[in-house]
Tab-separated table of C-alpha atoms in Angstrom:
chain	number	residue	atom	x	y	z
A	1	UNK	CA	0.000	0.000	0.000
A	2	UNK	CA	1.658	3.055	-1.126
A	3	UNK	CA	1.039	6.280	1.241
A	4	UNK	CA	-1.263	9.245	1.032
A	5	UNK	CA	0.009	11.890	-1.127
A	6	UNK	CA	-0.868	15.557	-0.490
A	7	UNK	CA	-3.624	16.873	-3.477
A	8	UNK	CA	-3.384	20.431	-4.559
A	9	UNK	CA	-3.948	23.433	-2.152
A	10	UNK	CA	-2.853	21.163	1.203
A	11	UNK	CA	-1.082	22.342	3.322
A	12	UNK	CA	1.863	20.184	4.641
A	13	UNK	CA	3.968	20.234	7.033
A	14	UNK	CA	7.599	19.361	6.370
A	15	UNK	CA	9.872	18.296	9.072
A	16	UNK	CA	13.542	16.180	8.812
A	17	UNK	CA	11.662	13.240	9.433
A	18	UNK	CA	10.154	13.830	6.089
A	19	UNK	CA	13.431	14.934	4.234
A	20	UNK	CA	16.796	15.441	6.035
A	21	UNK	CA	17.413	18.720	4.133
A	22	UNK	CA	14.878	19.915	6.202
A	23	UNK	CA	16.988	20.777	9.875
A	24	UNK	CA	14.491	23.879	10.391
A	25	UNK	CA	10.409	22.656	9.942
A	26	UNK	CA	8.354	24.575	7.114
A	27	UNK	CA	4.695	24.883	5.925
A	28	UNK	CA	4.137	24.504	2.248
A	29	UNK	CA	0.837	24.719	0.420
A	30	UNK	CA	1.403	22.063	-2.384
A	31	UNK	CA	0.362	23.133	-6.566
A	32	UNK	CA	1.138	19.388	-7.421
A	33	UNK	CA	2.629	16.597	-7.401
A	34	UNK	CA	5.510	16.201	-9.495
A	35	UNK	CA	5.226	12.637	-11.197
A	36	UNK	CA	6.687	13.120	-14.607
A	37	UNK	CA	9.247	10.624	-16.367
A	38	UNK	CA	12.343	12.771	-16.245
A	39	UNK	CA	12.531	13.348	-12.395
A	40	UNK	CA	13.563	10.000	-10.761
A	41	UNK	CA	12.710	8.945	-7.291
A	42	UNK	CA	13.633	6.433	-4.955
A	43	UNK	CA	10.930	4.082	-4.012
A	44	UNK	CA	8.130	6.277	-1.296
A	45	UNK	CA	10.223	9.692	-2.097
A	46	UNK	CA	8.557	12.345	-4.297
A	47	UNK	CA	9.026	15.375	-5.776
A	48	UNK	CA	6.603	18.070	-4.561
A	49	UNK	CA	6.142	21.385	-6.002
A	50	UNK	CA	4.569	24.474	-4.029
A	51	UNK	CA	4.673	27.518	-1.877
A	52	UNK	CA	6.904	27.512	1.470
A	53	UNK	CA	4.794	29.684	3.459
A	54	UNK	CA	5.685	32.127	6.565
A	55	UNK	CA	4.140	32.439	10.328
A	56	UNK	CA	1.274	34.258	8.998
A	57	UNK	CA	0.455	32.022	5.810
A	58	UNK	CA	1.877	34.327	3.447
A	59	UNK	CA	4.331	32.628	0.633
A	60	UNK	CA	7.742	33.404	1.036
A	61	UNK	CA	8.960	31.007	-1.945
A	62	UNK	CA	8.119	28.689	-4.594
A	63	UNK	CA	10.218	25.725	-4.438
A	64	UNK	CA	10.153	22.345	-5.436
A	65	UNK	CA	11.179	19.657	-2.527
A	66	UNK	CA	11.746	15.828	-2.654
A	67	UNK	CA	9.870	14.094	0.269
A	68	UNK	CA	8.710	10.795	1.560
A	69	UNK	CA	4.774	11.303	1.635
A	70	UNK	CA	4.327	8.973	4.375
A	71	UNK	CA	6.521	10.918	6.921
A	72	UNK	CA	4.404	14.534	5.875
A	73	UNK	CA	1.857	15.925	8.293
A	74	UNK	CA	-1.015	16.572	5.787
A	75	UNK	CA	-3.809	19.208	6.940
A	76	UNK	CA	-7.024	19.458	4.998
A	77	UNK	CA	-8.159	21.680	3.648
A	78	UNK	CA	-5.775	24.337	3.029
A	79	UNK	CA	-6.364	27.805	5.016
A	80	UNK	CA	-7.331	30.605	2.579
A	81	UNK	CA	-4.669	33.245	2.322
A	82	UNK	CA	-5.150	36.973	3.738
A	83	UNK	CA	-6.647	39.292	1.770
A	84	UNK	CA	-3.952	42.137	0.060
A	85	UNK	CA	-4.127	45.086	1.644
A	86	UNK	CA	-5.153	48.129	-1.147
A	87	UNK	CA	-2.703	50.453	-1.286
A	88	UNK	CA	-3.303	54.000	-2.088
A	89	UNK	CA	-5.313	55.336	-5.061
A	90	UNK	CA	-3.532	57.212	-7.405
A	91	UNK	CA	-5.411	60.210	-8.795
A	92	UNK	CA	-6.771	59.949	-12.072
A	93	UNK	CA	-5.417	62.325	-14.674
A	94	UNK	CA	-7.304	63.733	-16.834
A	95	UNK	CA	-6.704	64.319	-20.714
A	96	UNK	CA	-7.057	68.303	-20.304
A	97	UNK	CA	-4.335	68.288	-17.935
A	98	UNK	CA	-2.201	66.258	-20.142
A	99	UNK	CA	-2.640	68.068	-23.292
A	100	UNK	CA	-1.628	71.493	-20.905
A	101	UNK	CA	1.252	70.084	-19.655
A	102	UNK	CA	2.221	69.130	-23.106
A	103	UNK	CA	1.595	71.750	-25.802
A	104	UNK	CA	2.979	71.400	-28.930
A	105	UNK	CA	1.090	67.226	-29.255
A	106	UNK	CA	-0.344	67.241	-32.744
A	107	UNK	CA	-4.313	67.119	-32.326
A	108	UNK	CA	-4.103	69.429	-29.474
A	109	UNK	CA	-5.826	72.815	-29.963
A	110	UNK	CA	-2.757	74.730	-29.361
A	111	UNK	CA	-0.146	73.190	-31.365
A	112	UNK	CA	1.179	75.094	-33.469
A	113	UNK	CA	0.474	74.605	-37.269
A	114	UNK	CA	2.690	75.802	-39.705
């Protein structure tokens, strides 16, 4: 019986029992599953590809990591990210002031024809 991989949007959590490269735990949200021919695995290792993700749930970085599924801490379903702040509106300009600051644009009614 092969184990449980992660489906898209879980959120996992990675630890050195998973994969040694992994000293310091992380979150990652996985995209997929990598299972194409050209990336070779040993036998219950794969090749996941997703967002490492900070404290708050933010990503940080999109990285592909090689993992045994069976030793991943699988949470479902993935939390919803926070929503982007809005930053600050930037005035609209308006054509009038354009063509003022810029008076010699052909079609404007004070270019200069000659």
């Amino acid at each position: 019986m092969s184990p449980q991989l992660p489906k898209s949007g879980d959120l996992v959590h990675v630890t050195r029992a998973a994969s040694v490269q992994f000293i310091k735990p992380i979150m990652f949200r996985v995209i997929r599953v990598l299972d194409d021919w050209t990336r070779t695995t040993y036998d219950g290792w794969c090749w996941l590809d997703g967002y490492e993700l900070d404290a708050r749930g933010d990503a940080v970085a999109r990285r592909s990591i090689f993992v045994q599924p069976a030793k991943l801490q699988i949470g479902h379903p993935a939390p919803t990210p926070r929503r982007p702040m809005r930053s600050a509106a930037i005035p609209n300009v308006h054509r009038r002031a354009r063509a003022a600051a810029h008076p010699g644009t052909p079609g404007d009614a004070g270019s200069a024809q000659g």
